[in-house]
Coordinates of N, CA, C and O in Angstrom, one line a residue:
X1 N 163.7 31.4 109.7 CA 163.9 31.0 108.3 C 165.3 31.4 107.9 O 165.8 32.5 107.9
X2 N 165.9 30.3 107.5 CA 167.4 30.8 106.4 C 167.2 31.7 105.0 O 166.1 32.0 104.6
X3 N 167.9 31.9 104.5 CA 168.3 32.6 103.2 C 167.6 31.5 102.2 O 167.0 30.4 102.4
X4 N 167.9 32.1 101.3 CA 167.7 31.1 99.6 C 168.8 30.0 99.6 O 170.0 30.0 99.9
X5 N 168.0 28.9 99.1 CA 169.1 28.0 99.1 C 169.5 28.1 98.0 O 168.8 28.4 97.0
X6 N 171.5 27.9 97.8 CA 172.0 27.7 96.8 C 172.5 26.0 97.1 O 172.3 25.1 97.9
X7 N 173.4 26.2 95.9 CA 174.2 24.5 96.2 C 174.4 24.3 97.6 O 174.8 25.4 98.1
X8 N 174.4 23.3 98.6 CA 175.4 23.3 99.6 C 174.7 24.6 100.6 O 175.6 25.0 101.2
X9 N 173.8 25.4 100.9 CA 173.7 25.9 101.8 C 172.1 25.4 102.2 O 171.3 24.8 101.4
X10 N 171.8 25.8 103.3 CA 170.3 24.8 104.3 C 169.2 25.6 103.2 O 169.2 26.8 102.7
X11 N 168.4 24.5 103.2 CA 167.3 25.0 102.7 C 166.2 25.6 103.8 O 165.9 25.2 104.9
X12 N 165.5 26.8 103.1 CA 164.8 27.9 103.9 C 163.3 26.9 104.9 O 162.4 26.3 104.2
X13 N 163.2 27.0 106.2 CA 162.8 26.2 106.9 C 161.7 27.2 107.9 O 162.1 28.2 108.4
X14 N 160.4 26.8 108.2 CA 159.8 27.5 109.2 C 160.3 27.2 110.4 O 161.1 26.3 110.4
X15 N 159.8 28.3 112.0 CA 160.2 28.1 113.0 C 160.3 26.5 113.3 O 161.3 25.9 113.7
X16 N 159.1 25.9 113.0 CA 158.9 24.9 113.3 C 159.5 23.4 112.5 O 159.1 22.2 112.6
X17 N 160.7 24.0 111.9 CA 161.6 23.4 110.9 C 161.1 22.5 109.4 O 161.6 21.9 108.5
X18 N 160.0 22.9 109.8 CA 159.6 22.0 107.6 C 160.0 23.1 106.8 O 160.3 24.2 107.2
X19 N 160.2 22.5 105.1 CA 160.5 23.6 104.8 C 159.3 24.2 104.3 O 158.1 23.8 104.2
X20 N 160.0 25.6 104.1 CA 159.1 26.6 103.6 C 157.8 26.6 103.2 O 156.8 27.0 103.8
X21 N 158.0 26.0 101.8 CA 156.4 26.4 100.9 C 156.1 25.0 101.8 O 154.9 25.2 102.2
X22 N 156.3 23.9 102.2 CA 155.5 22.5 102.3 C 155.0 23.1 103.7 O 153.9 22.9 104.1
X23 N 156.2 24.1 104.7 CA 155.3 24.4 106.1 C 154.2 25.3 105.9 O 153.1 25.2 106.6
X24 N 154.4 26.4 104.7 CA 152.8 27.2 104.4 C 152.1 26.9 103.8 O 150.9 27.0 104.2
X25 N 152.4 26.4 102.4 CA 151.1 25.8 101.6 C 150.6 24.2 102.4 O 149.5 24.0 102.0
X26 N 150.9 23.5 102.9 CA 150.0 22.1 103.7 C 150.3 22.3 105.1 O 149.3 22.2 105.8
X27 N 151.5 22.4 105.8 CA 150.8 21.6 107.0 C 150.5 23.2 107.8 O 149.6 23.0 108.6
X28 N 150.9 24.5 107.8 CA 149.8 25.9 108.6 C 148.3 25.4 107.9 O 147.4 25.2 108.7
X29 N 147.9 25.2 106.4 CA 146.8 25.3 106.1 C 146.1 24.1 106.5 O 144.8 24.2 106.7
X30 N 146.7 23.0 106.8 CA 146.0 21.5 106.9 C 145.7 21.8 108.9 O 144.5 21.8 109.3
X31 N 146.8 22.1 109.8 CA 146.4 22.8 111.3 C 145.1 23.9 111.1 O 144.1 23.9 111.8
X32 N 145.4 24.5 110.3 CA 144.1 25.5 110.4 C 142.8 25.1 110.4 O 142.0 25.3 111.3
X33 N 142.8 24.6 109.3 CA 141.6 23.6 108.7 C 141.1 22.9 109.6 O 140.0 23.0 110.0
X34 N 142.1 22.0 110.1 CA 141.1 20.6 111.0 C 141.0 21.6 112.5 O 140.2 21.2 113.4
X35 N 141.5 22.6 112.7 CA 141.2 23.8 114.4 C 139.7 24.0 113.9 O 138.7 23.6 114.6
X36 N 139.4 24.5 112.7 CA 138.0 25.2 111.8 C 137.3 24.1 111.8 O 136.4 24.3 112.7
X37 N 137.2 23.4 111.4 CA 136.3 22.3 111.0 C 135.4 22.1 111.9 O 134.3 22.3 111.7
X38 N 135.8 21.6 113.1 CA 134.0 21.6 113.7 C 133.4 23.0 114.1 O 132.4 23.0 114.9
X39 N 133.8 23.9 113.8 CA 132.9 24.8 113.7 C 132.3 24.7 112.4 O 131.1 24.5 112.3
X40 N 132.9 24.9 111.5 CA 132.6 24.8 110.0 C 131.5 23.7 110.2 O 130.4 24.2 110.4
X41 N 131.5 22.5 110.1 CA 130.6 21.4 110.6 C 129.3 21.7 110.9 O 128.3 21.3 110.2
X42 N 129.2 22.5 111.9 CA 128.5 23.3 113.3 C 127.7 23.8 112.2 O 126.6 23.3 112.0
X43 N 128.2 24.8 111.4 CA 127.2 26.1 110.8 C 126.0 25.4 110.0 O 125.9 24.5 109.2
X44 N 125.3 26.0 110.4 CA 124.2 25.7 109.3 C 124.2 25.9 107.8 O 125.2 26.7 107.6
X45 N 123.7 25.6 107.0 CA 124.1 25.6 105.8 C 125.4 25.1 105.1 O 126.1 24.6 105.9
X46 N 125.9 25.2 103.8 CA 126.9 24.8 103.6 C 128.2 25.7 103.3 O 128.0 26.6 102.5
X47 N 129.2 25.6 103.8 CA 130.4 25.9 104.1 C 131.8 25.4 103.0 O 131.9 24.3 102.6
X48 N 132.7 26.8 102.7 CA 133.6 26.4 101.6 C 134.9 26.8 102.4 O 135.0 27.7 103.2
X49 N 135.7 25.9 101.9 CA 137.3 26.2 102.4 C 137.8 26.1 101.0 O 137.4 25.3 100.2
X50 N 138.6 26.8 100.9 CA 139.5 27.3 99.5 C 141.1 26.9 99.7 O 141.7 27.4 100.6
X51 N 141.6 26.0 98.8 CA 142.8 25.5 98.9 C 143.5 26.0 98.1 O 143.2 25.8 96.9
X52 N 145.0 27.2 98.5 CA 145.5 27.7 96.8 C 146.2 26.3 96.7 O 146.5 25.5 97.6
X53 N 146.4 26.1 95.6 CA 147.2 25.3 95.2 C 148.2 25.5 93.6 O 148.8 26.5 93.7
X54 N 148.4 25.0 92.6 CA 148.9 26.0 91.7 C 149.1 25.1 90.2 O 149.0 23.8 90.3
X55 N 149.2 25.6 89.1 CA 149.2 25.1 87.9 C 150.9 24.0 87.7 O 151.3 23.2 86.9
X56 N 151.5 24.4 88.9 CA 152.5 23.8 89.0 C 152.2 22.4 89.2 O 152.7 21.7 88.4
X57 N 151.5 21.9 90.3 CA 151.1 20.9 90.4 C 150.8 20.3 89.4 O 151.2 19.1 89.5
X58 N 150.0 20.6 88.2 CA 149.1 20.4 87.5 C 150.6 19.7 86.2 O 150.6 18.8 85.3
X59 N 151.6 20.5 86.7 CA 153.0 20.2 85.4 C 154.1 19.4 86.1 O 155.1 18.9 85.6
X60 N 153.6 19.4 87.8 CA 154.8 18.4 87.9 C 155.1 17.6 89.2 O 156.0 17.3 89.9
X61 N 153.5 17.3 89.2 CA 152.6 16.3 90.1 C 153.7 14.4 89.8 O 153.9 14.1 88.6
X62 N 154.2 13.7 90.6 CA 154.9 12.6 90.6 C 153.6 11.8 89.4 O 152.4 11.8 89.7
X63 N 154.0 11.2 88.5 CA 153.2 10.2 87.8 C 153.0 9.0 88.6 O 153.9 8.1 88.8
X64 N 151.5 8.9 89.2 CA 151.2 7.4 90.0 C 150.7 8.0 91.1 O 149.7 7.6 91.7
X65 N 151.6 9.1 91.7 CA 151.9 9.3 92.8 C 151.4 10.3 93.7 O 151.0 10.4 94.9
X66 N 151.5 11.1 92.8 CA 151.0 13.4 93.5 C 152.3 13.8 93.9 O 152.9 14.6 93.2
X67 N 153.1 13.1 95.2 CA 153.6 13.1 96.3 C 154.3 12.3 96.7 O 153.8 11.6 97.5
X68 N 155.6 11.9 96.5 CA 156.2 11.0 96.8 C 156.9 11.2 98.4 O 157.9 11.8 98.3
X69 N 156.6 10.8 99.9 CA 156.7 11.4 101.0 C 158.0 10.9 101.6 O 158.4 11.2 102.7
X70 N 158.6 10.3 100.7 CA 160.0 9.5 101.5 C 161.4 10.7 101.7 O 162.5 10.6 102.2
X71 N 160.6 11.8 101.2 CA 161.9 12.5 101.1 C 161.3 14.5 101.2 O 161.7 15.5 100.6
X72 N 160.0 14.3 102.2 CA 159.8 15.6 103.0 C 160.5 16.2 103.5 O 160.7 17.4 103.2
X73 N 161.2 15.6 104.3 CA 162.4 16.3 105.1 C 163.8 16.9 104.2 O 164.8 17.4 104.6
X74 N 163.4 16.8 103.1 CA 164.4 17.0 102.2 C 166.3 16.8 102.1 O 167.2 17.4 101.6
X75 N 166.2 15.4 103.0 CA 167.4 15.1 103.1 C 168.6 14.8 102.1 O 169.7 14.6 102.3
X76 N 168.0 15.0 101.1 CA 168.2 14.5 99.6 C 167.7 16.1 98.9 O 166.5 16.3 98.6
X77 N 168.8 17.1 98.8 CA 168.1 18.3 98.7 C 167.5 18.3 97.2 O 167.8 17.7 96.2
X78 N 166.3 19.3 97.6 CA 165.9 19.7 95.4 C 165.5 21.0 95.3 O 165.2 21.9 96.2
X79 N 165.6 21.0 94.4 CA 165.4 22.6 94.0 C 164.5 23.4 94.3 O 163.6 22.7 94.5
X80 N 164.1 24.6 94.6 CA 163.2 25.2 94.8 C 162.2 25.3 94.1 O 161.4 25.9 94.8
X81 N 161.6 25.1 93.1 CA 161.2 24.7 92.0 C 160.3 23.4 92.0 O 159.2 23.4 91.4
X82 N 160.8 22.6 92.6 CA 160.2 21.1 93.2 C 159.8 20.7 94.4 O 159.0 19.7 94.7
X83 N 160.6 21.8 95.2 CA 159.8 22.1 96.5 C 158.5 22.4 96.9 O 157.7 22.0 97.7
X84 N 158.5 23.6 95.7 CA 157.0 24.2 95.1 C 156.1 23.4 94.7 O 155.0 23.6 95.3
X85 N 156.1 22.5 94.0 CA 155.4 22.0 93.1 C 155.0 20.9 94.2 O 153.8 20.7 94.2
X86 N 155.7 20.2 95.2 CA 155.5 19.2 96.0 C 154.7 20.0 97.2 O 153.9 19.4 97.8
X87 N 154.8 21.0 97.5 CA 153.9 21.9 98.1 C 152.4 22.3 97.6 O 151.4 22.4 98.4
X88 N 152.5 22.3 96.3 CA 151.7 22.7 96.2 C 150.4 21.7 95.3 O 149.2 22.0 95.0
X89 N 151.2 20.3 95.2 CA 150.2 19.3 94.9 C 149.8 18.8 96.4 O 148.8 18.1 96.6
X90 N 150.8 19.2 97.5 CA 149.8 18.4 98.7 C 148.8 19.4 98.9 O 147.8 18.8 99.2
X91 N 148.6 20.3 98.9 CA 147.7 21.4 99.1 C 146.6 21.1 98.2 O 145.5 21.2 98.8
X92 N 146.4 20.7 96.9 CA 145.5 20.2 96.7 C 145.3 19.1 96.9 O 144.1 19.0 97.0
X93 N 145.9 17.8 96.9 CA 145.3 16.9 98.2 C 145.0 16.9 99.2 O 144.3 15.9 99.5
X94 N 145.1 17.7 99.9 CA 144.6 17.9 101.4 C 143.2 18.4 100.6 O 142.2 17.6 100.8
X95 N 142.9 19.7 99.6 CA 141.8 19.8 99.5 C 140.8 18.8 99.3 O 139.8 18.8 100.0
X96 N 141.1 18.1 98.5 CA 140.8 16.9 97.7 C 140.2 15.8 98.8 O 139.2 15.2 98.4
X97 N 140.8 15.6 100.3 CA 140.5 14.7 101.0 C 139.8 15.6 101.9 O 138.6 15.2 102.2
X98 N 140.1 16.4 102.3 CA 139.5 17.4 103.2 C 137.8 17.3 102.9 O 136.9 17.3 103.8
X99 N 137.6 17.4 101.3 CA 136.3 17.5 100.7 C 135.5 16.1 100.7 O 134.3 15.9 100.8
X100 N 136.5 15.1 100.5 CA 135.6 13.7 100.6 C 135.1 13.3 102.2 O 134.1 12.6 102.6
X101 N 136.2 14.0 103.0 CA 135.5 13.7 104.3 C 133.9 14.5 104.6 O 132.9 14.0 104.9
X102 N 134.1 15.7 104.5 CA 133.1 16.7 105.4 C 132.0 17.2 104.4 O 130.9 17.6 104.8
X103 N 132.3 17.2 103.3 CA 131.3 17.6 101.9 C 129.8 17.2 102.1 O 129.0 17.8 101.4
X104 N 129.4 16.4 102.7 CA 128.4 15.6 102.9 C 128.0 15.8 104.6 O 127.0 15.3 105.1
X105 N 129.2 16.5 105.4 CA 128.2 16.9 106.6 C 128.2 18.6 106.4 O 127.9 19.3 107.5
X106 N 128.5 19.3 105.2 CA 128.5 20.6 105.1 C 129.3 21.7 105.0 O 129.1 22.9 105.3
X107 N 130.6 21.1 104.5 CA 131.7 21.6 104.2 C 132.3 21.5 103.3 O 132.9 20.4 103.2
X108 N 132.5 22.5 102.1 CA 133.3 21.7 100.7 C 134.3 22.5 100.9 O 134.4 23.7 101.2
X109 N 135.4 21.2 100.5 CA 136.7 22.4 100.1 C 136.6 22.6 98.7 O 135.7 22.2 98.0
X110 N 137.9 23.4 98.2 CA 137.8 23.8 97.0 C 139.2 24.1 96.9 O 139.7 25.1 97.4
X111 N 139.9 23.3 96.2 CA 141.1 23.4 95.8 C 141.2 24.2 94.5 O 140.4 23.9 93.7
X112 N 142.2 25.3 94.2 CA 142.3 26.1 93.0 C 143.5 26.4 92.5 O 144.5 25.8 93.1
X113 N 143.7 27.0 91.6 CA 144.7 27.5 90.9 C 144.6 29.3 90.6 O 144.1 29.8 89.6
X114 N 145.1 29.7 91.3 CA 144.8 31.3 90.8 C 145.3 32.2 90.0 O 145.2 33.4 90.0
X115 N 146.1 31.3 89.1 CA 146.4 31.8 88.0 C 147.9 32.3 88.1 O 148.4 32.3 89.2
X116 N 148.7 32.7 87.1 CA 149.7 33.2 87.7 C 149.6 34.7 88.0 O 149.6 35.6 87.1
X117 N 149.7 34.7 89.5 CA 149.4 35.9 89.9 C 151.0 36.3 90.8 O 151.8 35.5 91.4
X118 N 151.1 37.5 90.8 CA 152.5 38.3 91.6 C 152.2 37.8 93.4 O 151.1 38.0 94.0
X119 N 153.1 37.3 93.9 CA 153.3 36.6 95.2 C 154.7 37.1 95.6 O 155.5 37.7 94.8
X120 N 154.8 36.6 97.1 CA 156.3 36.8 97.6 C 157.0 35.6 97.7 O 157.8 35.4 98.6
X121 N 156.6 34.7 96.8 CA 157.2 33.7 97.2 C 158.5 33.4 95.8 O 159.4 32.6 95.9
X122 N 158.2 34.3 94.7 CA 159.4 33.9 94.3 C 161.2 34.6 94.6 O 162.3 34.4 94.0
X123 N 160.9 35.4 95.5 CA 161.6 36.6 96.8 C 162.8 35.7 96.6 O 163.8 36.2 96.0
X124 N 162.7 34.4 97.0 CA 164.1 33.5 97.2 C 164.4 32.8 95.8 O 165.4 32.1 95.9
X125 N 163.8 32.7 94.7 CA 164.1 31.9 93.6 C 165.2 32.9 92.7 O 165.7 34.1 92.8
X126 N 165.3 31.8 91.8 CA 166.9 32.7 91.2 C 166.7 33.6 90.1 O 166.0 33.2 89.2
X127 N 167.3 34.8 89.9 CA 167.2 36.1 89.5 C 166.5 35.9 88.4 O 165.6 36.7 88.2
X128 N 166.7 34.7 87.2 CA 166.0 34.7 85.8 C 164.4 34.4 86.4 O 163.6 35.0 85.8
X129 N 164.0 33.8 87.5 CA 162.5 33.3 87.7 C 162.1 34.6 87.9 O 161.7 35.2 86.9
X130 N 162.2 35.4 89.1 CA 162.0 36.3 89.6 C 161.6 37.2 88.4 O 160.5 37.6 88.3
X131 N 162.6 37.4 87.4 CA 162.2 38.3 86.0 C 161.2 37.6 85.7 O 160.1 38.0 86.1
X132 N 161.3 36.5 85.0 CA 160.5 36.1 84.1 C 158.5 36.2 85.1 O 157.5 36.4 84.4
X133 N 158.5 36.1 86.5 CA 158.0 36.2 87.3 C 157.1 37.7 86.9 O 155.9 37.8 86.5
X134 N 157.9 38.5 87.1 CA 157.4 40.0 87.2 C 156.8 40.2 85.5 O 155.6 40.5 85.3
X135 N 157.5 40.2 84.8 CA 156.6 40.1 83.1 C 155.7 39.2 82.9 O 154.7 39.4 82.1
X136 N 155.8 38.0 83.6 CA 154.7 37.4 83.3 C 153.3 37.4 83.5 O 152.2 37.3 82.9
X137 N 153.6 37.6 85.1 CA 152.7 37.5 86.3 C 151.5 38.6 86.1 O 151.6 39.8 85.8
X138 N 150.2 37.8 86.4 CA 148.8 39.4 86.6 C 149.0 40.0 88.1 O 149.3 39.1 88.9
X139 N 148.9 40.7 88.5 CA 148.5 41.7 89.4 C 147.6 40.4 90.5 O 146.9 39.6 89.9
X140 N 147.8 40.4 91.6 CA 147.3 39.7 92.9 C 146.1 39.4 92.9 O 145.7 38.3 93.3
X141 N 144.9 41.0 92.3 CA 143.3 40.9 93.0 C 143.0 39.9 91.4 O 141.8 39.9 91.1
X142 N 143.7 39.1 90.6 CA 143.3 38.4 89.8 C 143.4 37.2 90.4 O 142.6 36.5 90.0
X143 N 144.0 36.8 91.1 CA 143.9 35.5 92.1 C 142.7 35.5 93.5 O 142.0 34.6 93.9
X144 N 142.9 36.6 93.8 CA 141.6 37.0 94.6 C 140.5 36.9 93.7 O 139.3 36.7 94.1
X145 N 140.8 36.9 92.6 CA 139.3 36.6 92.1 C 138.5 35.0 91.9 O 137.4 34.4 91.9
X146 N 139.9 34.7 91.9 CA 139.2 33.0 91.6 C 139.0 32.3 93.0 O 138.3 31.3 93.4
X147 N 139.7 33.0 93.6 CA 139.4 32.1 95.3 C 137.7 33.1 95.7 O 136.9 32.6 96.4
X148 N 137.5 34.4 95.0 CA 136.3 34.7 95.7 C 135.6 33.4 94.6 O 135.1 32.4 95.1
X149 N 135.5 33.4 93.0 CA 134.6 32.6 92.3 C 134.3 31.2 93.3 O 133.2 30.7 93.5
X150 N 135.9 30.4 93.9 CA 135.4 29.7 94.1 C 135.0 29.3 95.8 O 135.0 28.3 96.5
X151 N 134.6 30.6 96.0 CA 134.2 30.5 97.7 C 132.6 31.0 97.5 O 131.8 31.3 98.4
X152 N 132.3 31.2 96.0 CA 130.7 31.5 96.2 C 129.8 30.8 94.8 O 128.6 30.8 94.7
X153 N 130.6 30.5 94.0 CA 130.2 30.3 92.8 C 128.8 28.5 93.4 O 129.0 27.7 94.3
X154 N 128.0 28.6 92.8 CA 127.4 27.2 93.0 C 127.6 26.5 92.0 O 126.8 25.5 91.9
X155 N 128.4 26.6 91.1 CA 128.8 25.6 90.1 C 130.2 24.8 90.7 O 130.7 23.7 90.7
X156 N 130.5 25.9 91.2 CA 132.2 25.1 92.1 C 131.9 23.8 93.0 O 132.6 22.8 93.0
X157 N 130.5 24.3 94.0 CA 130.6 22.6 95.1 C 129.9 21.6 93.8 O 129.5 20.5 94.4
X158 N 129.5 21.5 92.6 CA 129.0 19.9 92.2 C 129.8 19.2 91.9 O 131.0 19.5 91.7
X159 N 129.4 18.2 91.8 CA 130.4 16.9 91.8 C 131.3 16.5 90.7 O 132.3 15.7 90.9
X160 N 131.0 17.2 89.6 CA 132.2 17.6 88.5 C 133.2 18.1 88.9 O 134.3 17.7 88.7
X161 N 132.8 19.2 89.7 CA 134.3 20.1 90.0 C 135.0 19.6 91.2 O 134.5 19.6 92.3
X162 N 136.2 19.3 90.9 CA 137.2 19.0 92.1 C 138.8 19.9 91.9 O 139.8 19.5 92.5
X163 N 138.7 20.8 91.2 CA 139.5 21.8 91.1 C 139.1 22.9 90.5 O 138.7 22.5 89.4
X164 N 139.0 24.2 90.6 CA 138.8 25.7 89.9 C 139.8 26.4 89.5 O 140.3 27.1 90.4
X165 N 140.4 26.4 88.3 CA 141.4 27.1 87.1 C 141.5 28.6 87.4 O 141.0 28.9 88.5
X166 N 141.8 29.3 87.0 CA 142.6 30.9 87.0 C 141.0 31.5 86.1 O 140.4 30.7 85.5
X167 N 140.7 32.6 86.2 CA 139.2 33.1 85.5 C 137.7 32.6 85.7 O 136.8 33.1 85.0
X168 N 137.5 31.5 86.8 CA 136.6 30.5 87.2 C 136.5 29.4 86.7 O 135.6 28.7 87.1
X169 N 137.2 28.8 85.6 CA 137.2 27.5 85.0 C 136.5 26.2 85.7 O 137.6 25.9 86.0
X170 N 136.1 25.8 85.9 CA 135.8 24.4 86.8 C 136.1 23.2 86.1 O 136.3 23.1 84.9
X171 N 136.2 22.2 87.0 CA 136.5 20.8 86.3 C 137.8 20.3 87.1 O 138.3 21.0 88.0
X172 N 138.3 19.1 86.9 CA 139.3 18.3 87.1 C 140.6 18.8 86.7 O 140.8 19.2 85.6
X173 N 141.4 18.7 87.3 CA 143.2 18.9 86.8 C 143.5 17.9 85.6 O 143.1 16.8 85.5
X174 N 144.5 18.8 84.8 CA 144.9 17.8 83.7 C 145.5 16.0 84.4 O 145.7 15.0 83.8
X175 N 145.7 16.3 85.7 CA 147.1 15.3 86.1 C 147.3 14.8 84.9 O 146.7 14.3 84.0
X176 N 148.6 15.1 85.1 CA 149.6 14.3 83.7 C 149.7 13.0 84.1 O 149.7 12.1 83.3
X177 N 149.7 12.7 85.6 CA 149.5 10.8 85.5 C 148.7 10.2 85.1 O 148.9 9.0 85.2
X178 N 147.5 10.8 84.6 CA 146.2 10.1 84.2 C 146.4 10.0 82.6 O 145.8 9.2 81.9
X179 N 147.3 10.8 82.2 CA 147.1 11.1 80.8 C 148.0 9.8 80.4 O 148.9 9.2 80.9
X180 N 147.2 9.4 78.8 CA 147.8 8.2 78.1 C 149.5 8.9 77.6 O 149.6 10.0 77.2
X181 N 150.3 8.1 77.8 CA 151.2 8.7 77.3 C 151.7 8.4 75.9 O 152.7 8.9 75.6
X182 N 151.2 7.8 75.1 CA 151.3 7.1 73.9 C 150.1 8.3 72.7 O 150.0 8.1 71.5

């Protein structure tokens, strides 16, 4: 992995060269997933996989789109900030498809939002985030809380819920693409 990107220097890349948040929040979690799945499959009863995903998404998801993929590779650099947020809406698409596939042979995902909780991922973002980060932010086992609500809750697999909020909330994401804009 490189440093933090500023103007003009490489953006921060796993061994396996994607960047950062897009190589840990989708494609480690999406490899993981489909290695698990026929076991998961396999088990008797029914089975939850938990997608973090983030309120970021929810503010700055492409309108139409989630995801616009012409520009993964980031050859056309963007901010860290957008990196995130494109990270972290495919993570809940993957949940999102993950769940339409296997839900029905005994697997639900469960894409969430854990609220803003303290992470090491804003480590590389720039000094004002980082502040604003640490005063804002709850304590960690508050995000552990919503991934345990929604790895056990039986309100989370019905067919209403396709995303679980920060405190157990259930329901759908605002997507701002859906919203009237008028």
């Amino acid at each position: 992995m490189v440093g933090p990107s500023e103007p003009g220097e490489p953006i921060p890349v796993t061994a396996q060269g994607h960047e950062l948040c897009l190589g840990v929040n989708c494609v480690a979690t999406h490899l993981l997933t489909k290695l698990l799945t026929p076991t998961l499959v396999a088990t008797d009863g029914l089975t939850r996989i938990v997608w973090y995903s983030s309120f970021g998404m929810e503010i700055g998801a492409q309108r139409d789109v989630g995801i616009a993929t012409d520009n993964l590779d980031y050859h056309k650099p963007e901010k860290e900030t957008k990196r995130y947020i494109v990270s972290k809406t495919g993570a809940w698409a993957l949940g999102i498809e993950h769940n339409r596939h296997y839900k029905a042979q005994g697997v639900a995902s469960v894409p969430i939002d854990p609220g803003n909780v303290v992470s090491g991922l804003p480590r590389d973002q720039a000094l004002q985030l980082r502040i604003v980060a640490k005063l804002v932010c709850y304590p960690t086992v508050y995000g552990a809380y919503t991934a345990l609500y929604a790895g056990f809750s039986p309100e989370v697999v019905s067919d209403q819920a396709d995303w679980t909020k920060e405190w157990g909330e259930c329901g759908t994401p605002i997507r701002l693409w859906d919203r009237d804009p008028n």
